[in-house]
mmCIF file of C-alpha atoms in Angstrom:
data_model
loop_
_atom_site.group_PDB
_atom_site.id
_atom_site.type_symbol
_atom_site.label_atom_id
_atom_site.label_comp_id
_atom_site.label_asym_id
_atom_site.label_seq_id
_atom_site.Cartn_x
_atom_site.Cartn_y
_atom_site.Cartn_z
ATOM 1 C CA UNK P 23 5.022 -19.600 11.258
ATOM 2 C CA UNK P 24 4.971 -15.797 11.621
ATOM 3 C CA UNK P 25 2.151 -13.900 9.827
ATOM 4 C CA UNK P 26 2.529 -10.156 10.583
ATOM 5 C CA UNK P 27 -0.701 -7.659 10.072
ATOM 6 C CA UNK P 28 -2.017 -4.319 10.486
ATOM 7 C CA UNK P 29 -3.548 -4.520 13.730
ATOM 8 C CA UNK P 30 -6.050 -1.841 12.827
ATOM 9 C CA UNK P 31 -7.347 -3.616 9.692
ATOM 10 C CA UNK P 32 -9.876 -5.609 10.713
ATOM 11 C CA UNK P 33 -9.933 -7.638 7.157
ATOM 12 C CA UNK P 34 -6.045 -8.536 7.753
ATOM 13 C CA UNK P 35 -7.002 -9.799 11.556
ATOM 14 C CA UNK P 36 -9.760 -11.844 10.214
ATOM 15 C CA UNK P 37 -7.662 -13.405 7.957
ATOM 16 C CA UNK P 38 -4.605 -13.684 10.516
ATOM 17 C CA UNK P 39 -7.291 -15.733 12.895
ATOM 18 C CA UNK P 40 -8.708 -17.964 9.764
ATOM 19 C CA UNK P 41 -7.920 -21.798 10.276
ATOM 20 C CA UNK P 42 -6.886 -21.085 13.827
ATOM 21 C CA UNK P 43 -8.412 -23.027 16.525
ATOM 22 C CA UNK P 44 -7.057 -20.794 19.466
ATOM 23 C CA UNK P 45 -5.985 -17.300 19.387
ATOM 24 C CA UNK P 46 -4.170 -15.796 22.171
ATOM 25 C CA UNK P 47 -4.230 -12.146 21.958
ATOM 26 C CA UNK P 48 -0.725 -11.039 23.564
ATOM 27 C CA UNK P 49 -0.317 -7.372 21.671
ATOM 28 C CA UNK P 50 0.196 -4.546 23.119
ATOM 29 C CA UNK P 51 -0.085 -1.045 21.770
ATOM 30 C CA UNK P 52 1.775 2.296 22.439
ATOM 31 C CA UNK P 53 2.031 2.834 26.572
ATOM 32 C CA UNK P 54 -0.079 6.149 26.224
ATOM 33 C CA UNK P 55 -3.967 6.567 27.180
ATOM 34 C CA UNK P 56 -4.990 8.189 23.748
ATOM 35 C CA UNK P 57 -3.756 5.372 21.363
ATOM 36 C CA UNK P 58 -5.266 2.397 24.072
ATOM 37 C CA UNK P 59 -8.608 4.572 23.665
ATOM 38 C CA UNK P 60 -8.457 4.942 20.053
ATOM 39 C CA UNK P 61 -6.849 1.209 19.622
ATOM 40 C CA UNK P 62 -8.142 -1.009 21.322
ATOM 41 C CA UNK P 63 -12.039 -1.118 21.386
ATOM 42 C CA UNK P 64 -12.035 -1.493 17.455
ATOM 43 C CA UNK P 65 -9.623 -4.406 17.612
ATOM 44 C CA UNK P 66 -11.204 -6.035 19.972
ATOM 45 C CA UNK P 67 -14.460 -6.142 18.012
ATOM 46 C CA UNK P 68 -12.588 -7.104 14.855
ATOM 47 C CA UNK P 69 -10.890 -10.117 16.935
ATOM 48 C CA UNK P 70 -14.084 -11.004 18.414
ATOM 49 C CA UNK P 71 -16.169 -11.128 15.279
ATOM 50 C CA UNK P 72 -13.224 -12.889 13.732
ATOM 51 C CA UNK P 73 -13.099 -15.305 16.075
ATOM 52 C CA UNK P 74 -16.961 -16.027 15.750
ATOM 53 C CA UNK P 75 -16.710 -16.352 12.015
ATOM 54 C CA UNK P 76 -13.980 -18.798 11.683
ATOM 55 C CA UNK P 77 -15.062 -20.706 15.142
ATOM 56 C CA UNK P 78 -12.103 -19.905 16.579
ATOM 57 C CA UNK P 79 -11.243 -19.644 20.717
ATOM 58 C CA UNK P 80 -9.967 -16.665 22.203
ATOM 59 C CA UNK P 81 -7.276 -16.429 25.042
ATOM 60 C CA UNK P 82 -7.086 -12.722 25.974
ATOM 61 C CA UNK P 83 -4.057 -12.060 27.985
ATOM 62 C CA UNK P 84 -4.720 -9.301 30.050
ATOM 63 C CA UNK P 85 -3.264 -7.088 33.107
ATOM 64 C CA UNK P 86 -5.198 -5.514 36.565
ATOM 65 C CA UNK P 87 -5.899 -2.249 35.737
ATOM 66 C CA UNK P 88 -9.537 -2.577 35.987
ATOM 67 C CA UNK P 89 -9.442 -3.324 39.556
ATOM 68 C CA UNK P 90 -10.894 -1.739 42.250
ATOM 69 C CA UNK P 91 -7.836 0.427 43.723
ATOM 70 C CA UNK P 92 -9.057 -0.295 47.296
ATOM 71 C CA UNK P 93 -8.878 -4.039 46.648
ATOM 72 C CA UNK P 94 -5.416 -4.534 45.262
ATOM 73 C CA UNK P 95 -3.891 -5.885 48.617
ATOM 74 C CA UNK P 96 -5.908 -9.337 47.966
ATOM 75 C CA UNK P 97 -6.227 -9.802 44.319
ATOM 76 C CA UNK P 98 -8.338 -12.433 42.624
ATOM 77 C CA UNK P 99 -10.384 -13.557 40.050
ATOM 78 C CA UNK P 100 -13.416 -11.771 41.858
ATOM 79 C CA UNK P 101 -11.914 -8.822 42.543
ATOM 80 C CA UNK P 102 -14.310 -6.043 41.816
ATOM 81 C CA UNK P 103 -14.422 -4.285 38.520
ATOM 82 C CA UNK P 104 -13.479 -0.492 39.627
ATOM 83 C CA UNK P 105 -10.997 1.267 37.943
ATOM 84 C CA UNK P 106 -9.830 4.622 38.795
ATOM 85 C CA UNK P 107 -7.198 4.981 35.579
ATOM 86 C CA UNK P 108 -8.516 5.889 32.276
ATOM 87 C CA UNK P 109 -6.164 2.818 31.106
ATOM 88 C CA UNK P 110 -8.320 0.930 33.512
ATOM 89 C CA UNK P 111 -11.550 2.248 31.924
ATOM 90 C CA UNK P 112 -10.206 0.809 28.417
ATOM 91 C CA UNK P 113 -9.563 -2.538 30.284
ATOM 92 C CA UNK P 114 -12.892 -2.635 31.526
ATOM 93 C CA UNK P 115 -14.619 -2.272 28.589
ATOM 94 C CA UNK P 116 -12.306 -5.110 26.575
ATOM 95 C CA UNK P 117 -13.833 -7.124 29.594
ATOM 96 C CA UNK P 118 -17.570 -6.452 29.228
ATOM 97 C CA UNK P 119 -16.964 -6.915 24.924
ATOM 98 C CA UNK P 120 -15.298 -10.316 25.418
ATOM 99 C CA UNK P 121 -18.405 -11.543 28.113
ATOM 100 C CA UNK P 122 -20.760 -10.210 26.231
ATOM 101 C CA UNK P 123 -19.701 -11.985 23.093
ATOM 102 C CA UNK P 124 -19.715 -15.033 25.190
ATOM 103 C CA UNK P 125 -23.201 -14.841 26.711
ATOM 104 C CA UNK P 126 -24.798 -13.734 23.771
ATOM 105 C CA UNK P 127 -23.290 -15.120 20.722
ATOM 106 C CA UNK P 128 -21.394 -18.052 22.647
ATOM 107 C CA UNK P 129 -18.044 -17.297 21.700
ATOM 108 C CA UNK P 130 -15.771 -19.595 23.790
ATOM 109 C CA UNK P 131 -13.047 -17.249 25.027
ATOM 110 C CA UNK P 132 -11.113 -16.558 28.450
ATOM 111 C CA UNK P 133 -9.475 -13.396 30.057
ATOM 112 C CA UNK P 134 -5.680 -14.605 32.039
ATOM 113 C CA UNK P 135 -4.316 -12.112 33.565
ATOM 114 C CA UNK P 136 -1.347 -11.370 35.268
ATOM 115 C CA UNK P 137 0.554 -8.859 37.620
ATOM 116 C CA UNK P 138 3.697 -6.424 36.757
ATOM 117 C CA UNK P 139 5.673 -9.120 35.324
ATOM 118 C CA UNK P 140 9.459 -10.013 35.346
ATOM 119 C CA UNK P 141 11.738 -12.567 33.693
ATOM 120 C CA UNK P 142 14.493 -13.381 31.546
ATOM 121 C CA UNK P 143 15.442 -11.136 28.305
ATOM 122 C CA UNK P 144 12.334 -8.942 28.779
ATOM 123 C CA UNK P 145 12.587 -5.251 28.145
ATOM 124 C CA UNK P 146 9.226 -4.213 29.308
ATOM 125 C CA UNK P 147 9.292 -4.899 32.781
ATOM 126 C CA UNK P 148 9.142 -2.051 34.857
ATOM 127 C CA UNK P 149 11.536 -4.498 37.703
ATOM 128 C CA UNK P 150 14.282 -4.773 35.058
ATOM 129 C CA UNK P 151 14.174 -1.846 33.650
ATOM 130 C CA UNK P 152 14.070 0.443 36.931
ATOM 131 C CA UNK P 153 16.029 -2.248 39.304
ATOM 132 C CA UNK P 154 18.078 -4.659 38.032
ATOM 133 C CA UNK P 155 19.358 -2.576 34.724
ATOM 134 C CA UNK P 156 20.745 0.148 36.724
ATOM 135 C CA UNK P 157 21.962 -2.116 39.828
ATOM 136 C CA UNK P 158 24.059 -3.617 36.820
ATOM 137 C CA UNK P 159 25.459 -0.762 35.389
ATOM 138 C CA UNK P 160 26.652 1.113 38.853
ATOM 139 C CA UNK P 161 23.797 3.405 39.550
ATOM 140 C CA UNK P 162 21.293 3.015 42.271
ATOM 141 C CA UNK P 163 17.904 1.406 41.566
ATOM 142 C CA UNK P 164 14.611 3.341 40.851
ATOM 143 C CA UNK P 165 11.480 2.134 42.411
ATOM 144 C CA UNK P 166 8.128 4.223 42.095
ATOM 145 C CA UNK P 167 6.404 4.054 44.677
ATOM 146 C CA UNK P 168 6.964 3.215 48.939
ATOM 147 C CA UNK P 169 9.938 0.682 48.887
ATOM 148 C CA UNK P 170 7.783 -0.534 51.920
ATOM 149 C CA UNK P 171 5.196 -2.253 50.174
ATOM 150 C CA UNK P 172 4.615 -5.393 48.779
ATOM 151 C CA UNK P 173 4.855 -6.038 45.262
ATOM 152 C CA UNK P 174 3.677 -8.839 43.383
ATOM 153 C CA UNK P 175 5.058 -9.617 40.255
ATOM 154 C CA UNK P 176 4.382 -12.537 37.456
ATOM 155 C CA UNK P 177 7.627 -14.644 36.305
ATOM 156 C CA UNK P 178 7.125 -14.193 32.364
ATOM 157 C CA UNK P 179 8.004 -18.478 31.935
ATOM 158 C CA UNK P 180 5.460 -19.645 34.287
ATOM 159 C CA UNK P 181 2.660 -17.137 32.798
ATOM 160 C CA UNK P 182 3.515 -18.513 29.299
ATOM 161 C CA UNK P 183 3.500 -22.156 30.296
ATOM 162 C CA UNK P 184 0.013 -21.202 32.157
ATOM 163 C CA UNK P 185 -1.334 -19.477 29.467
ATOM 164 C CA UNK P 186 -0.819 -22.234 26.551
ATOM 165 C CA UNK P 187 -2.545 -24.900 29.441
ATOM 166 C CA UNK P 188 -5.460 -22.917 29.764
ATOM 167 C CA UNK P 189 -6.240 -22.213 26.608
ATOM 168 C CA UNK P 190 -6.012 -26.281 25.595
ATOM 169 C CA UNK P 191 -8.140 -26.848 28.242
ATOM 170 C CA UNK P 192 -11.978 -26.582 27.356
ATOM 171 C CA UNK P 193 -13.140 -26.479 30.744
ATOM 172 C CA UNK P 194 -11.107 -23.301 31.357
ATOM 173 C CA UNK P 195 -12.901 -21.003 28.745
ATOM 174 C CA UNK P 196 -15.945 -18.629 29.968
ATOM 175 C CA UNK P 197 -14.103 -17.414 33.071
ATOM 176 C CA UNK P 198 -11.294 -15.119 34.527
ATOM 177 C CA UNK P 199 -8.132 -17.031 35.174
ATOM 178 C CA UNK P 200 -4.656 -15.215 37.301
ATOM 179 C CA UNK P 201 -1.598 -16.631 36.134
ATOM 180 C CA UNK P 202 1.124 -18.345 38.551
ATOM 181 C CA UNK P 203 2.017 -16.119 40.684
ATOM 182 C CA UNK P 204 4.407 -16.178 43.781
ATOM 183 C CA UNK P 205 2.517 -16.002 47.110
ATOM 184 C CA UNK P 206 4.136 -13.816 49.914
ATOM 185 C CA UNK P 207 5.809 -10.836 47.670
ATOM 186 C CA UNK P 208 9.015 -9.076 48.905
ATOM 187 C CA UNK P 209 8.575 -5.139 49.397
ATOM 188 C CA UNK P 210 10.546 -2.954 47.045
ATOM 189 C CA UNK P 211 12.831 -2.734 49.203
ATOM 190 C CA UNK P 212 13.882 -6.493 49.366
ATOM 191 C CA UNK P 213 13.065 -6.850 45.479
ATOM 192 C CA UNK P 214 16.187 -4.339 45.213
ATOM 193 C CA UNK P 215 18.426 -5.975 48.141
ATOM 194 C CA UNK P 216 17.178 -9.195 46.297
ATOM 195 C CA UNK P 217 18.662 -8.151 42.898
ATOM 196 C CA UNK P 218 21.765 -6.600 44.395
ATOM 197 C CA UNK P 219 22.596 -9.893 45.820
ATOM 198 C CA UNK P 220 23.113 -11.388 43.130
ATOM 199 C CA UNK P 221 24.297 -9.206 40.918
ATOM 200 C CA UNK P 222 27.299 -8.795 43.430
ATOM 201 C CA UNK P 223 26.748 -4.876 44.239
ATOM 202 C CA UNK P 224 25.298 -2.504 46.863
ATOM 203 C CA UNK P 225 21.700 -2.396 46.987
ATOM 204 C CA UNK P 226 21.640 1.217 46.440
ATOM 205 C CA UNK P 227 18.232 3.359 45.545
ATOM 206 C CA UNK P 228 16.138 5.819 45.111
ATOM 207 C CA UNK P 229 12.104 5.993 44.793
ATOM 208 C CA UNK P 230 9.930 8.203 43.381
ATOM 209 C CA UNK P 231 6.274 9.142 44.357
ATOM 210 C CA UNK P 232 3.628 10.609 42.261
ATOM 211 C CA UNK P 233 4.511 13.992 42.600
ATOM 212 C CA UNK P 234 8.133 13.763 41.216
ATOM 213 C CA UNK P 235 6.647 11.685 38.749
ATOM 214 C CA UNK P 236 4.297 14.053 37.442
ATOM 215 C CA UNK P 237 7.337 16.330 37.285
ATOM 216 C CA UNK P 238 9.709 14.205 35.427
ATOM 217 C CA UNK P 239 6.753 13.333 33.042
ATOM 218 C CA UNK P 240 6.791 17.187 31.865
ATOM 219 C CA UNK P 241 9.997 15.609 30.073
ATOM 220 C CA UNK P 242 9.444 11.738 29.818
ATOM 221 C CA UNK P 243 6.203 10.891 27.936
ATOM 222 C CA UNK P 244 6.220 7.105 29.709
ATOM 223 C CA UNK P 245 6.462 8.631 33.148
ATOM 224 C CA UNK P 246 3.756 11.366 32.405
ATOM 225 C CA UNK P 247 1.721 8.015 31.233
ATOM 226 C CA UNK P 248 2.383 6.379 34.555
ATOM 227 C CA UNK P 249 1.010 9.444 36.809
ATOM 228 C CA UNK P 250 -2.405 8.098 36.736
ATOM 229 C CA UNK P 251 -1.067 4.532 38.356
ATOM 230 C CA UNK P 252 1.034 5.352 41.160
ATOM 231 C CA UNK P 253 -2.061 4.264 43.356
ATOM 232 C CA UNK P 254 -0.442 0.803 42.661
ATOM 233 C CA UNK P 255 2.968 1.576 44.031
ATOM 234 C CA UNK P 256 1.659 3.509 47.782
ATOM 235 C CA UNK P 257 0.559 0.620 49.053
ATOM 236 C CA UNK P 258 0.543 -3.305 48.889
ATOM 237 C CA UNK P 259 -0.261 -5.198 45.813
ATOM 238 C CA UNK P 260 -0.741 -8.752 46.104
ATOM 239 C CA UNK P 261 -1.871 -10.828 43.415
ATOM 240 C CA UNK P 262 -3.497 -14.058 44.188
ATOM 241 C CA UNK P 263 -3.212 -17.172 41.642
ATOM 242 C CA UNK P 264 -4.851 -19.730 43.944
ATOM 243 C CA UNK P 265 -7.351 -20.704 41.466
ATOM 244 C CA UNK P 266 -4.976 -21.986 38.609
ATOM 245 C CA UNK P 267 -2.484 -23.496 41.345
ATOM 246 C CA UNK P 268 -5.176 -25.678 42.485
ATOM 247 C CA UNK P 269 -6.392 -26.180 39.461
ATOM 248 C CA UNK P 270 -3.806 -27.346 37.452
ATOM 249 C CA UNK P 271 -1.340 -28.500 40.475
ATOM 250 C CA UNK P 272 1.008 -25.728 39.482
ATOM 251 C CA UNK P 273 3.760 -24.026 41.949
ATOM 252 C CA UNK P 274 4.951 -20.527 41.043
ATOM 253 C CA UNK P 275 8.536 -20.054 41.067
ATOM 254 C CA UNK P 276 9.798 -18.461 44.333
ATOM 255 C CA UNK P 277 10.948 -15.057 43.915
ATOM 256 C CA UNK P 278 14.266 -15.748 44.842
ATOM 257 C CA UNK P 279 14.653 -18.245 41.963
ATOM 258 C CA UNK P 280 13.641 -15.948 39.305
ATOM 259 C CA UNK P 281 15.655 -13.066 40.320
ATOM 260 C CA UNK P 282 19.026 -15.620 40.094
ATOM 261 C CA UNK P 283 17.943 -17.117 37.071
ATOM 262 C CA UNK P 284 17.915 -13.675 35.259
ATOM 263 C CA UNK P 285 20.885 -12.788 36.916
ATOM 264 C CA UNK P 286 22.431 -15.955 35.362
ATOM 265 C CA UNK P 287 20.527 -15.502 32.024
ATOM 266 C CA UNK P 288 21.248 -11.893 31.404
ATOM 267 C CA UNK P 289 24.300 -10.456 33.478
ATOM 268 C CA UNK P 290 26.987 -13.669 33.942
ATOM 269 C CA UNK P 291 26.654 -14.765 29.981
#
């Protein structure tokens, strides 16, 4: 059942959460540091208080941003707290609210995150929209970043299947979980040849760094969002999900596999 709300009135969230016994928080607002300043801190507090009143859990899904920049080569759970983005600032602080609320007022709640993600019939993933979209459609690819580095990224099925086991789980609540995530990532440059394959064309590219991405921004307000993170696309970012996989006796899928099952999904229909 579908109950759709104002995500800025805290009244309307309160009585969104009512009678729920978990919440996952999945939303996401506007890609642009300004709104995620304004946005975010206030709805996290209504969520939190919401989810106090009604005795309700609280499954934050959440990204890497607030990582330490020097650290993202060996990501995990205890990965230092560091971020160098303003977006990562806002991150940081949904992090502290959440722990806070469950140190001092015992509110059972989790933070899963997850890396750049990819999957099947999912428009906001920077790998389908830069890689395999134009692949498809004749043009060459556009990675940001080195194509030489390594480049985790979350299948979208396996972190939803994660996600909904954690949060049944009571043991799993007053921690930091990863999501499944495929050890030994391809570089961009194989994450291209990868999608080329099996789309049946040329793995033909180009990549941008930060300073022709600061440039296009002047004319694309998502790239001139983006500026601050290139530090995630110059070098290698490897996301570790050892925790849940041991855990929960859980195998990612390869990469391989979910790059032909979107192919299948999306491109051969």
């Amino acid at each position: 059942e579908l109950h759709p709300w104002d995500l800025t009135d805290s009244l309307g969230i309160s009585n969104a959460i009512k009678g729920s016994e978990i919440v996952y928080v999945t939303v996401g607002f506007p890609y642009q540091t300004k709104a995620w300043q304004a946005l975010w801190p206030s709805f996290m507090r209504s969520v939190i208080e919401a989810c106090k009143t009604h005795h309700s859990r609280l499954v934050f899904f959440d990204n890497m941003y607030m990582y330490d920049s020097g650290q993202l080569q060996n990501m995990t759970e205890k990965t230092s707290i560091n971020p160098t983005s303003a977006k990562g600032k806002v991150r940081a602080e949904l992090n502290r609210m959440i722990f806070d609320a469950v140190e001092k007022d015992d509110l059972k709640a989790m933070i899963v995150r997850a890396a750049d993600f990819y999957g099947p019939f999912n428009t906001t993933s920077m790998l389908i929209e830069t890689v395999f979209k134009p692949l498809k459609n004749g043009k060459k690819a556009n990675w940001l970043g080195s194509v030489h580095c390594k480049h985790s990224f979350t299948y979208t099925p396996d972190a939803a299947k994660a996600t909904a086991i954690l949060g049944n789980d009571p043991a799993a609540y007053r921690q930091v979980w990863h999501l499944p995530t495929a050890k030994n990532p391809p570089t961009g440059k194989e994450w291209i040849e990868m999608a080329a394959r099996e789309i049946g064309v040329k793995a033909r590219y180009q990549s941008a760094g930060k300073m022709l991405v600061r440039f296009l921004g002047l004319f694309n307000p998502t790239l001139k969002e983006l500026v601050e993170m290139m530090y995630q696309y110059n070098r290698d970012y490897i996301f570790d999900s050892t925790k849940f996989e041991t855990a929960y006796k859980f195998t990612p899928t390869p990469y391989a596999e979910g790059v032909k099952k979107i192919v299948e999904l999306e491109y051969r229909r």
